[in-house]
Amino acid sequence: MNDEVSQSGPTRVCYYMQTHTRPAQIARLVNRIKDDSPNGIVLIDHDASVARLDASMFQSMSDVHVINGPGGYGDFSHLDRYFRAIDWLDDHGVEFDWLQNLTGQDYPLRPIEDIEKAVATSPFDGYIQYAPVFPERTPADADWGAGPQYRLCSPFDTALRFDYAHRWFGRPTPAKQRWLRPVMITNLIQPWIRVSLGFSTVGIRRRNTIFNDNFICYGGSFFCILSAACARYARDFARANPDVVKYFRTMPAPDEVFLQTVLVNSGKFRLSPEGTHYVDFSKSRNNHPKVLGVADITAMFASGAHWARKFNLGTDSEVFDLLDRYARREVLNEDAII
């Protein structure tokens, strides 16, 4: 790993990854990024609670950095890590124009060069999926983002996540979910308490909310690409408004609402509500998307997305090979690899 940061090139993208497992797959993604974007920065924020990520595997590459630290699931820790990563970049004098957040189970659907050209010439300050979380509570003249047809989750789950203040009791595990399942009947017979199987939380109904017509709750995917100004604004807002952050800490998956809510309500940025990730939640259980493979290539390319998740190198390595062939322009169009 090289601590010297190159400064060449008009536009620099930092590829920030939150990872926790599968070092070989992480390495493949990093190699793909650096092959396509020698000027790009890769910052890997690895959950070392199980095992540290060996930074020496990247020592031959410039501008690849590894942070081994605490992880988390379904809580504000994802945002804590995101903001600490921005601090790390600023503290180390790493100049970047765009911040793309990823996981170790993401992979590009396009040549990275094409993705970077698209953002370099973009009229937007960020590409982040967003729409009002509560359409029925949103003024007609508000920014509707992706439109009323998009909902972050079902109305019942929306109320469970945002109308109740939650407490966590550890990470969700299969065993814990089995014994919690019978308890969830309480969600249907009374309005004061909600149990979340997917997040391992218990929520108490809120008496009031921080959201109103001037601070609308927006939601969408955490995975986005933001200009440096957008990313720093969200970080600085969090530091300047601890009471707001405290409120968001009582939500399951606040990473799906905090950036959207802060940036859209600021009115300071031009944001595209179209996400740049393809994710298939059609058969989701407990918040986990489908593992993608060769059979999903047609749908992935049809989406027009830049990235997809999630992949598993151990389950289907061929899909990685096919996507690499397209990125290297060994084939000239998507149809040729399907």
Short mmCIF file of N, CA and C in Angstrom, two decimals, residues 85-257:
data_model
loop_
_atom_site.label_atom_id
_atom_site.label_comp_id
_atom_site.label_asym_id
_atom_site.label_seq_id
_atom_site.Cartn_x
_atom_site.Cartn_y
_atom_site.Cartn_z
N ALA A 85 -14.42 8.35 7.26
CA ALA A 85 -13.63 8.19 6.03
C ALA A 85 -13.37 9.55 5.39
N ILE A 86 -14.38 10.43 5.38
CA ILE A 86 -14.17 11.77 4.84
C ILE A 86 -13.13 12.51 5.68
N ASP A 87 -13.21 12.36 7.00
CA ASP A 87 -12.19 12.95 7.88
C ASP A 87 -10.80 12.42 7.52
N TRP A 88 -10.72 11.10 7.30
CA TRP A 88 -9.42 10.49 6.99
C TRP A 88 -8.86 11.08 5.70
N LEU A 89 -9.68 11.21 4.69
CA LEU A 89 -9.23 11.78 3.42
C LEU A 89 -8.74 13.21 3.62
N ASP A 90 -9.50 14.01 4.37
CA ASP A 90 -9.11 15.40 4.61
C ASP A 90 -7.85 15.49 5.46
N ASP A 91 -7.78 14.66 6.51
CA ASP A 91 -6.62 14.70 7.41
C ASP A 91 -5.33 14.29 6.70
N HIS A 92 -5.45 13.40 5.70
CA HIS A 92 -4.27 12.93 4.97
C HIS A 92 -4.02 13.72 3.68
N GLY A 93 -4.77 14.78 3.50
CA GLY A 93 -4.56 15.63 2.34
C GLY A 93 -4.88 14.96 1.02
N VAL A 94 -5.82 14.04 1.03
CA VAL A 94 -6.19 13.32 -0.19
C VAL A 94 -7.28 14.12 -0.91
N GLU A 95 -6.94 14.67 -2.04
CA GLU A 95 -7.90 15.45 -2.81
C GLU A 95 -8.79 14.51 -3.63
N PHE A 96 -10.10 14.76 -3.57
CA PHE A 96 -11.05 13.97 -4.36
C PHE A 96 -12.17 14.88 -4.81
N ASP A 97 -12.74 14.55 -5.95
CA ASP A 97 -13.85 15.33 -6.50
C ASP A 97 -15.20 14.66 -6.25
N TRP A 98 -15.19 13.32 -6.23
CA TRP A 98 -16.41 12.54 -6.03
C TRP A 98 -16.12 11.41 -5.06
N LEU A 99 -17.15 11.06 -4.29
CA LEU A 99 -17.04 9.95 -3.35
C LEU A 99 -18.11 8.91 -3.69
N GLN A 100 -17.66 7.74 -4.12
CA GLN A 100 -18.55 6.62 -4.46
C GLN A 100 -18.47 5.60 -3.34
N ASN A 101 -19.57 5.34 -2.66
CA ASN A 101 -19.52 4.33 -1.60
C ASN A 101 -20.00 2.99 -2.13
N LEU A 102 -19.31 1.94 -1.68
CA LEU A 102 -19.52 0.58 -2.17
C LEU A 102 -19.40 -0.39 -1.01
N THR A 103 -19.69 -1.66 -1.30
CA THR A 103 -19.32 -2.75 -0.41
C THR A 103 -18.34 -3.65 -1.16
N GLY A 104 -17.79 -4.61 -0.45
CA GLY A 104 -16.90 -5.57 -1.09
C GLY A 104 -17.63 -6.54 -1.99
N GLN A 105 -18.97 -6.50 -1.98
CA GLN A 105 -19.75 -7.39 -2.83
C GLN A 105 -20.38 -6.66 -4.01
N ASP A 106 -19.87 -5.46 -4.31
CA ASP A 106 -20.29 -4.72 -5.49
C ASP A 106 -19.36 -5.06 -6.66
N TYR A 107 -19.82 -4.72 -7.88
CA TYR A 107 -18.96 -4.85 -9.04
C TYR A 107 -19.50 -3.94 -10.13
N PRO A 108 -18.60 -3.32 -10.92
CA PRO A 108 -19.07 -2.39 -11.96
C PRO A 108 -19.68 -3.11 -13.15
N LEU A 109 -20.71 -2.50 -13.70
CA LEU A 109 -21.36 -3.01 -14.91
C LEU A 109 -20.84 -2.32 -16.16
N ARG A 110 -20.11 -1.25 -15.99
CA ARG A 110 -19.57 -0.47 -17.10
C ARG A 110 -18.06 -0.32 -16.91
N PRO A 111 -17.36 0.03 -17.97
CA PRO A 111 -15.96 0.41 -17.77
C PRO A 111 -15.88 1.59 -16.81
N ILE A 112 -15.00 1.52 -15.85
CA ILE A 112 -14.89 2.59 -14.85
C ILE A 112 -14.57 3.92 -15.54
N GLU A 113 -13.79 3.86 -16.60
CA GLU A 113 -13.48 5.07 -17.36
C GLU A 113 -14.76 5.75 -17.82
N ASP A 114 -15.74 4.97 -18.28
CA ASP A 114 -17.01 5.55 -18.74
C ASP A 114 -17.80 6.14 -17.57
N ILE A 115 -17.78 5.46 -16.43
CA ILE A 115 -18.48 5.96 -15.24
C ILE A 115 -17.89 7.30 -14.82
N GLU A 116 -16.56 7.39 -14.80
CA GLU A 116 -15.91 8.62 -14.37
C GLU A 116 -16.14 9.76 -15.36
N LYS A 117 -16.16 9.45 -16.64
CA LYS A 117 -16.47 10.49 -17.63
C LYS A 117 -17.88 11.02 -17.44
N ALA A 118 -18.81 10.12 -17.10
CA ALA A 118 -20.21 10.53 -16.92
C ALA A 118 -20.35 11.52 -15.77
N VAL A 119 -19.68 11.26 -14.65
CA VAL A 119 -19.81 12.19 -13.52
C VAL A 119 -19.00 13.46 -13.75
N ALA A 120 -17.89 13.34 -14.48
CA ALA A 120 -17.04 14.52 -14.73
C ALA A 120 -17.78 15.57 -15.56
N THR A 121 -18.68 15.13 -16.41
CA THR A 121 -19.42 16.05 -17.28
C THR A 121 -20.87 16.25 -16.82
N SER A 122 -21.16 15.78 -15.61
CA SER A 122 -22.53 15.80 -15.12
C SER A 122 -22.96 17.19 -14.68
N PRO A 123 -24.23 17.53 -14.87
CA PRO A 123 -24.76 18.79 -14.32
C PRO A 123 -25.15 18.67 -12.85
N PHE A 124 -25.05 17.45 -12.31
CA PHE A 124 -25.50 17.20 -10.94
C PHE A 124 -24.34 17.23 -9.95
N ASP A 125 -24.71 17.46 -8.68
CA ASP A 125 -23.75 17.39 -7.58
C ASP A 125 -23.74 16.03 -6.92
N GLY A 126 -24.69 15.20 -7.28
CA GLY A 126 -24.73 13.86 -6.70
C GLY A 126 -25.80 13.02 -7.35
N TYR A 127 -25.54 11.73 -7.37
CA TYR A 127 -26.52 10.74 -7.83
C TYR A 127 -26.89 9.90 -6.61
N ILE A 128 -28.08 10.13 -6.08
CA ILE A 128 -28.51 9.45 -4.87
C ILE A 128 -30.01 9.21 -4.97
N GLN A 129 -30.40 7.97 -4.87
CA GLN A 129 -31.82 7.63 -4.96
C GLN A 129 -32.56 8.25 -3.78
N TYR A 130 -33.65 8.97 -4.09
CA TYR A 130 -34.42 9.55 -2.99
C TYR A 130 -35.86 9.81 -3.41
N ALA A 131 -36.73 9.76 -2.44
CA ALA A 131 -38.14 10.12 -2.56
C ALA A 131 -38.67 10.26 -1.14
N PRO A 132 -39.79 10.95 -0.94
CA PRO A 132 -40.34 11.07 0.41
C PRO A 132 -40.65 9.71 1.02
N VAL A 133 -40.27 9.52 2.26
CA VAL A 133 -40.55 8.26 2.96
C VAL A 133 -42.04 8.15 3.27
N PHE A 134 -42.67 9.30 3.57
CA PHE A 134 -44.10 9.33 3.86
C PHE A 134 -44.81 10.16 2.78
N PRO A 135 -45.15 9.58 1.64
CA PRO A 135 -45.82 10.36 0.59
C PRO A 135 -47.09 11.05 1.08
N GLU A 136 -47.82 10.36 1.93
CA GLU A 136 -49.10 10.91 2.40
C GLU A 136 -48.91 12.10 3.33
N ARG A 137 -47.70 12.31 3.84
CA ARG A 137 -47.44 13.44 4.74
C ARG A 137 -46.60 14.51 4.07
N THR A 138 -46.41 14.41 2.76
CA THR A 138 -45.50 15.30 2.04
C THR A 138 -46.28 16.35 1.26
N PRO A 139 -45.93 17.63 1.40
CA PRO A 139 -46.63 18.68 0.65
C PRO A 139 -46.49 18.48 -0.86
N ALA A 140 -47.50 18.89 -1.58
CA ALA A 140 -47.50 18.70 -3.03
C ALA A 140 -46.38 19.46 -3.72
N ASP A 141 -45.92 20.58 -3.13
CA ASP A 141 -44.88 21.38 -3.76
C ASP A 141 -43.48 20.98 -3.31
N ALA A 142 -43.35 19.85 -2.63
CA ALA A 142 -42.04 19.38 -2.19
C ALA A 142 -41.27 18.78 -3.36
N ASP A 143 -39.98 18.54 -3.14
CA ASP A 143 -39.17 17.81 -4.11
C ASP A 143 -39.52 16.33 -3.97
N TRP A 144 -40.12 15.76 -5.02
CA TRP A 144 -40.57 14.38 -4.95
C TRP A 144 -39.53 13.39 -5.46
N GLY A 145 -38.39 13.88 -5.91
CA GLY A 145 -37.31 12.98 -6.27
C GLY A 145 -37.72 11.96 -7.32
N ALA A 146 -37.59 10.69 -6.96
CA ALA A 146 -37.92 9.61 -7.88
C ALA A 146 -39.42 9.47 -8.11
N GLY A 147 -40.23 10.25 -7.36
CA GLY A 147 -41.67 10.26 -7.60
C GLY A 147 -42.46 9.45 -6.59
N PRO A 148 -43.77 9.68 -6.51
CA PRO A 148 -44.60 8.98 -5.53
C PRO A 148 -44.69 7.48 -5.77
N GLN A 149 -44.30 7.03 -6.97
CA GLN A 149 -44.36 5.61 -7.25
C GLN A 149 -43.24 4.84 -6.54
N TYR A 150 -42.20 5.56 -6.12
CA TYR A 150 -41.10 4.89 -5.41
C TYR A 150 -41.33 4.96 -3.91
N ARG A 151 -41.23 3.83 -3.25
CA ARG A 151 -41.31 3.80 -1.79
C ARG A 151 -40.12 3.02 -1.26
N LEU A 152 -39.51 3.56 -0.22
CA LEU A 152 -38.38 2.90 0.40
C LEU A 152 -38.77 1.52 0.91
N CYS A 153 -39.96 1.42 1.50
CA CYS A 153 -40.46 0.14 1.99
C CYS A 153 -41.97 0.23 2.08
N SER A 154 -42.60 -0.88 2.44
CA SER A 154 -44.07 -0.92 2.51
C SER A 154 -44.57 0.04 3.59
N PRO A 155 -45.84 0.48 3.50
CA PRO A 155 -46.36 1.39 4.52
C PRO A 155 -46.22 0.86 5.94
N PHE A 156 -46.46 -0.45 6.13
CA PHE A 156 -46.34 -1.01 7.48
C PHE A 156 -44.90 -0.91 7.97
N ASP A 157 -43.93 -1.28 7.12
CA ASP A 157 -42.53 -1.23 7.52
C ASP A 157 -42.06 0.21 7.68
N THR A 158 -42.62 1.13 6.88
CA THR A 158 -42.27 2.54 7.04
C THR A 158 -42.66 3.03 8.42
N ALA A 159 -43.88 2.72 8.83
CA ALA A 159 -44.32 3.13 10.17
C ALA A 159 -43.47 2.46 11.24
N LEU A 160 -43.17 1.18 11.08
CA LEU A 160 -42.36 0.46 12.07
C LEU A 160 -41.00 1.12 12.23
N ARG A 161 -40.37 1.51 11.13
CA ARG A 161 -39.01 2.03 11.19
C ARG A 161 -38.94 3.47 11.65
N PHE A 162 -39.93 4.30 11.30
CA PHE A 162 -39.78 5.73 11.51
C PHE A 162 -40.77 6.33 12.52
N ASP A 163 -41.81 5.62 12.85
CA ASP A 163 -42.75 6.12 13.86
C ASP A 163 -42.44 5.57 15.25
N TYR A 164 -41.39 4.75 15.35
CA TYR A 164 -41.01 4.12 16.62
C TYR A 164 -39.53 4.36 16.88
N ALA A 165 -39.19 4.60 18.15
CA ALA A 165 -37.79 4.76 18.55
C ALA A 165 -37.26 3.39 18.96
N HIS A 166 -36.22 2.93 18.28
CA HIS A 166 -35.76 1.55 18.42
C HIS A 166 -34.52 1.42 19.29
N ARG A 167 -34.45 0.26 19.94
CA ARG A 167 -33.25 -0.16 20.66
C ARG A 167 -32.81 -1.51 20.09
N TRP A 168 -31.50 -1.67 19.96
CA TRP A 168 -30.94 -2.90 19.39
C TRP A 168 -30.58 -3.88 20.49
N PHE A 169 -30.70 -5.16 20.20
CA PHE A 169 -30.16 -6.18 21.11
C PHE A 169 -29.28 -7.14 20.30
N GLY A 170 -28.15 -6.59 19.88
CA GLY A 170 -27.17 -7.39 19.14
C GLY A 170 -27.50 -7.49 17.67
N ARG A 171 -26.55 -8.07 16.93
CA ARG A 171 -26.75 -8.26 15.50
C ARG A 171 -27.76 -9.38 15.26
N PRO A 172 -28.52 -9.27 14.17
CA PRO A 172 -29.45 -10.36 13.85
C PRO A 172 -28.69 -11.62 13.46
N THR A 173 -29.12 -12.73 13.98
CA THR A 173 -28.56 -14.04 13.64
C THR A 173 -29.72 -14.97 13.31
N PRO A 174 -29.47 -16.06 12.57
CA PRO A 174 -30.57 -17.00 12.29
C PRO A 174 -31.25 -17.52 13.55
N ALA A 175 -30.47 -17.82 14.58
CA ALA A 175 -31.06 -18.33 15.82
C ALA A 175 -31.94 -17.27 16.47
N LYS A 176 -31.44 -16.05 16.52
CA LYS A 176 -32.20 -14.97 17.13
C LYS A 176 -33.49 -14.71 16.35
N GLN A 177 -33.42 -14.78 15.05
CA GLN A 177 -34.61 -14.55 14.23
C GLN A 177 -35.64 -15.65 14.42
N ARG A 178 -35.18 -16.86 14.68
CA ARG A 178 -36.14 -17.96 14.93
C ARG A 178 -36.93 -17.72 16.21
N TRP A 179 -36.24 -17.32 17.27
CA TRP A 179 -37.01 -17.14 18.51
C TRP A 179 -37.76 -15.82 18.55
N LEU A 180 -37.36 -14.86 17.70
CA LEU A 180 -38.11 -13.61 17.63
C LEU A 180 -39.39 -13.73 16.82
N ARG A 181 -39.40 -14.66 15.86
CA ARG A 181 -40.53 -14.73 14.94
C ARG A 181 -41.88 -14.84 15.65
N PRO A 182 -42.04 -15.71 16.65
CA PRO A 182 -43.35 -15.77 17.32
C PRO A 182 -43.72 -14.47 18.04
N VAL A 183 -42.69 -13.73 18.51
CA VAL A 183 -42.95 -12.49 19.25
C VAL A 183 -43.55 -11.42 18.33
N MET A 184 -43.30 -11.55 17.04
CA MET A 184 -43.74 -10.51 16.10
C MET A 184 -45.25 -10.43 15.97
N ILE A 185 -45.97 -11.39 16.53
CA ILE A 185 -47.42 -11.32 16.52
C ILE A 185 -47.90 -10.07 17.25
N THR A 186 -47.04 -9.58 18.20
CA THR A 186 -47.41 -8.38 18.94
C THR A 186 -47.55 -7.16 18.02
N ASN A 187 -46.86 -7.17 16.87
CA ASN A 187 -46.97 -6.05 15.94
C ASN A 187 -48.37 -5.90 15.37
N LEU A 188 -49.13 -6.97 15.38
CA LEU A 188 -50.45 -6.97 14.75
C LEU A 188 -51.59 -6.74 15.74
N ILE A 189 -51.29 -6.79 17.03
CA ILE A 189 -52.39 -6.74 18.00
C ILE A 189 -52.38 -5.49 18.88
N GLN A 190 -51.37 -4.63 18.74
CA GLN A 190 -51.33 -3.39 19.52
C GLN A 190 -50.45 -2.37 18.80
N PRO A 191 -50.62 -1.07 19.09
CA PRO A 191 -49.93 -0.02 18.32
C PRO A 191 -48.71 0.60 19.00
N TRP A 192 -48.35 0.18 20.20
CA TRP A 192 -47.35 0.91 20.99
C TRP A 192 -45.93 0.37 20.82
N ILE A 193 -45.80 -0.92 20.53
CA ILE A 193 -44.47 -1.55 20.45
C ILE A 193 -44.35 -2.27 19.11
N ARG A 194 -43.16 -2.21 18.52
CA ARG A 194 -42.89 -2.92 17.29
C ARG A 194 -41.58 -3.70 17.42
N VAL A 195 -41.61 -4.94 17.00
CA VAL A 195 -40.43 -5.80 16.99
C VAL A 195 -39.98 -5.97 15.55
N SER A 196 -38.68 -5.77 15.30
CA SER A 196 -38.13 -5.94 13.96
C SER A 196 -37.27 -7.19 13.91
N LEU A 197 -37.69 -8.14 13.09
CA LEU A 197 -36.95 -9.38 12.92
C LEU A 197 -35.65 -9.13 12.16
N GLY A 198 -35.73 -8.33 11.10
CA GLY A 198 -34.57 -8.11 10.24
C GLY A 198 -33.45 -7.33 10.91
N PHE A 199 -33.81 -6.45 11.87
CA PHE A 199 -32.79 -5.61 12.50
C PHE A 199 -32.52 -5.99 13.96
N SER A 200 -33.29 -6.90 14.51
CA SER A 200 -33.15 -7.27 15.93
C SER A 200 -33.32 -6.05 16.83
N THR A 201 -34.47 -5.40 16.69
CA THR A 201 -34.75 -4.22 17.49
C THR A 201 -36.16 -4.31 18.08
N VAL A 202 -36.35 -3.52 19.13
CA VAL A 202 -37.69 -3.29 19.68
C VAL A 202 -37.92 -1.78 19.67
N GLY A 203 -39.04 -1.35 19.10
CA GLY A 203 -39.34 0.07 19.00
C GLY A 203 -40.53 0.47 19.86
N ILE A 204 -40.43 1.64 20.48
CA ILE A 204 -41.52 2.23 21.26
C ILE A 204 -42.08 3.40 20.46
N ARG A 205 -43.39 3.47 20.37
CA ARG A 205 -44.01 4.51 19.54
C ARG A 205 -43.59 5.91 20.00
N ARG A 206 -43.21 6.75 19.03
CA ARG A 206 -42.76 8.10 19.34
C ARG A 206 -43.95 9.01 19.67
N ARG A 207 -43.70 9.97 20.55
CA ARG A 207 -44.71 10.98 20.85
C ARG A 207 -44.62 12.16 19.88
N ASN A 208 -43.41 12.40 19.33
CA ASN A 208 -43.25 13.49 18.38
C ASN A 208 -42.13 13.14 17.41
N THR A 209 -41.95 13.97 16.42
CA THR A 209 -40.98 13.70 15.35
C THR A 209 -40.23 14.98 15.01
N ILE A 210 -39.05 14.84 14.44
CA ILE A 210 -38.29 16.00 13.99
C ILE A 210 -38.67 16.42 12.57
N PHE A 211 -39.51 15.61 11.92
CA PHE A 211 -39.84 15.88 10.52
C PHE A 211 -41.06 16.78 10.42
N ASN A 212 -41.02 17.67 9.44
CA ASN A 212 -42.13 18.57 9.18
C ASN A 212 -42.02 19.03 7.72
N ASP A 213 -42.84 19.99 7.33
CA ASP A 213 -42.85 20.43 5.93
C ASP A 213 -41.54 21.08 5.50
N ASN A 214 -40.74 21.53 6.49
CA ASN A 214 -39.46 22.15 6.17
C ASN A 214 -38.28 21.19 6.36
N PHE A 215 -38.55 20.03 6.91
CA PHE A 215 -37.51 19.02 7.08
C PHE A 215 -38.17 17.66 6.82
N ILE A 216 -38.33 17.37 5.54
CA ILE A 216 -39.05 16.17 5.09
C ILE A 216 -38.13 14.97 5.18
N CYS A 217 -38.68 13.84 5.57
CA CYS A 217 -37.90 12.60 5.62
C CYS A 217 -37.84 11.99 4.22
N TYR A 218 -36.63 11.92 3.68
CA TYR A 218 -36.40 11.31 2.38
C TYR A 218 -35.61 10.02 2.56
N GLY A 219 -35.84 9.06 1.65
CA GLY A 219 -35.13 7.80 1.75
C GLY A 219 -34.81 7.19 0.40
N GLY A 220 -33.88 6.27 0.42
CA GLY A 220 -33.46 5.54 -0.77
C GLY A 220 -32.22 4.74 -0.44
N SER A 221 -31.49 4.33 -1.45
CA SER A 221 -30.31 3.51 -1.23
C SER A 221 -29.17 4.32 -0.63
N PHE A 222 -28.42 3.71 0.27
CA PHE A 222 -27.22 4.32 0.83
C PHE A 222 -26.12 4.45 -0.22
N PHE A 223 -26.18 3.61 -1.25
CA PHE A 223 -25.09 3.54 -2.21
C PHE A 223 -25.29 4.61 -3.28
N CYS A 224 -24.37 5.56 -3.32
CA CYS A 224 -24.52 6.74 -4.14
C CYS A 224 -23.15 7.28 -4.50
N ILE A 225 -23.12 8.23 -5.42
CA ILE A 225 -21.90 8.96 -5.71
C ILE A 225 -22.18 10.43 -5.52
N LEU A 226 -21.40 11.07 -4.64
CA LEU A 226 -21.62 12.46 -4.27
C LEU A 226 -20.37 13.27 -4.57
N SER A 227 -20.57 14.52 -4.93
CA SER A 227 -19.44 15.42 -5.06
C SER A 227 -18.80 15.62 -3.69
N ALA A 228 -17.55 16.04 -3.68
CA ALA A 228 -16.87 16.27 -2.41
C ALA A 228 -17.63 17.29 -1.57
N ALA A 229 -18.20 18.30 -2.21
CA ALA A 229 -18.95 19.32 -1.47
C ALA A 229 -20.18 18.72 -0.79
N CYS A 230 -20.90 17.83 -1.48
CA CYS A 230 -22.06 17.16 -0.89
C CYS A 230 -21.64 16.31 0.31
N ALA A 231 -20.61 15.50 0.11
CA ALA A 231 -20.17 14.58 1.16
C ALA A 231 -19.73 15.35 2.41
N ARG A 232 -18.98 16.42 2.20
CA ARG A 232 -18.52 17.20 3.36
C ARG A 232 -19.68 17.95 4.02
N TYR A 233 -20.64 18.40 3.23
CA TYR A 233 -21.79 19.08 3.82
C TYR A 233 -22.54 18.14 4.76
N ALA A 234 -22.78 16.89 4.32
CA ALA A 234 -23.48 15.92 5.17
C ALA A 234 -22.68 15.64 6.44
N ARG A 235 -21.37 15.48 6.29
CA ARG A 235 -20.51 15.26 7.46
C ARG A 235 -20.58 16.43 8.43
N ASP A 236 -20.47 17.64 7.90
CA ASP A 236 -20.49 18.83 8.76
C ASP A 236 -21.85 19.03 9.41
N PHE A 237 -22.93 18.72 8.69
CA PHE A 237 -24.27 18.82 9.27
C PHE A 237 -24.39 17.87 10.47
N ALA A 238 -23.89 16.66 10.32
CA ALA A 238 -23.97 15.69 11.41
C ALA A 238 -23.22 16.18 12.65
N ARG A 239 -22.07 16.78 12.45
CA ARG A 239 -21.28 17.28 13.58
C ARG A 239 -21.94 18.49 14.23
N ALA A 240 -22.60 19.31 13.42
CA ALA A 240 -23.21 20.54 13.94
C ALA A 240 -24.59 20.32 14.56
N ASN A 241 -25.18 19.14 14.33
CA ASN A 241 -26.55 18.89 14.80
C ASN A 241 -26.63 17.55 15.54
N PRO A 242 -26.00 17.47 16.70
CA PRO A 242 -26.00 16.20 17.44
C PRO A 242 -27.38 15.73 17.85
N ASP A 243 -28.32 16.64 18.09
CA ASP A 243 -29.67 16.22 18.47
C ASP A 243 -30.38 15.52 17.31
N VAL A 244 -30.15 16.01 16.09
CA VAL A 244 -30.72 15.35 14.91
C VAL A 244 -30.12 13.96 14.74
N VAL A 245 -28.80 13.87 14.89
CA VAL A 245 -28.13 12.58 14.78
C VAL A 245 -28.64 11.62 15.85
N LYS A 246 -28.83 12.12 17.05
CA LYS A 246 -29.34 11.28 18.14
C LYS A 246 -30.70 10.68 17.76
N TYR A 247 -31.53 11.47 17.11
CA TYR A 247 -32.84 10.98 16.67
C TYR A 247 -32.67 9.88 15.62
N PHE A 248 -31.80 10.12 14.65
CA PHE A 248 -31.58 9.12 13.60
C PHE A 248 -30.98 7.84 14.15
N ARG A 249 -30.28 7.92 15.26
CA ARG A 249 -29.69 6.71 15.86
C ARG A 249 -30.74 5.76 16.40
N THR A 250 -31.97 6.21 16.54
CA THR A 250 -33.04 5.35 17.03
C THR A 250 -33.82 4.70 15.89
N MET A 251 -33.34 4.84 14.65
CA MET A 251 -33.99 4.25 13.48
C MET A 251 -33.23 3.03 13.00
N PRO A 252 -33.91 1.97 12.60
CA PRO A 252 -33.24 0.92 11.84
C PRO A 252 -32.81 1.44 10.47
N ALA A 253 -31.61 1.07 10.04
CA ALA A 253 -31.07 1.46 8.73
C ALA A 253 -31.16 2.96 8.47
N PRO A 254 -30.64 3.80 9.36
CA PRO A 254 -30.67 5.24 9.10
C PRO A 254 -29.80 5.64 7.92
N ASP A 255 -28.90 4.75 7.48
CA ASP A 255 -28.09 5.05 6.30
C ASP A 255 -28.94 5.19 5.04
N GLU A 256 -30.17 4.69 5.09
CA GLU A 256 -31.06 4.79 3.93
C GLU A 256 -31.89 6.08 3.92
N VAL A 257 -31.70 6.91 4.95
CA VAL A 257 -32.48 8.15 5.01
C VAL A 257 -31.66 9.39 5.36
#
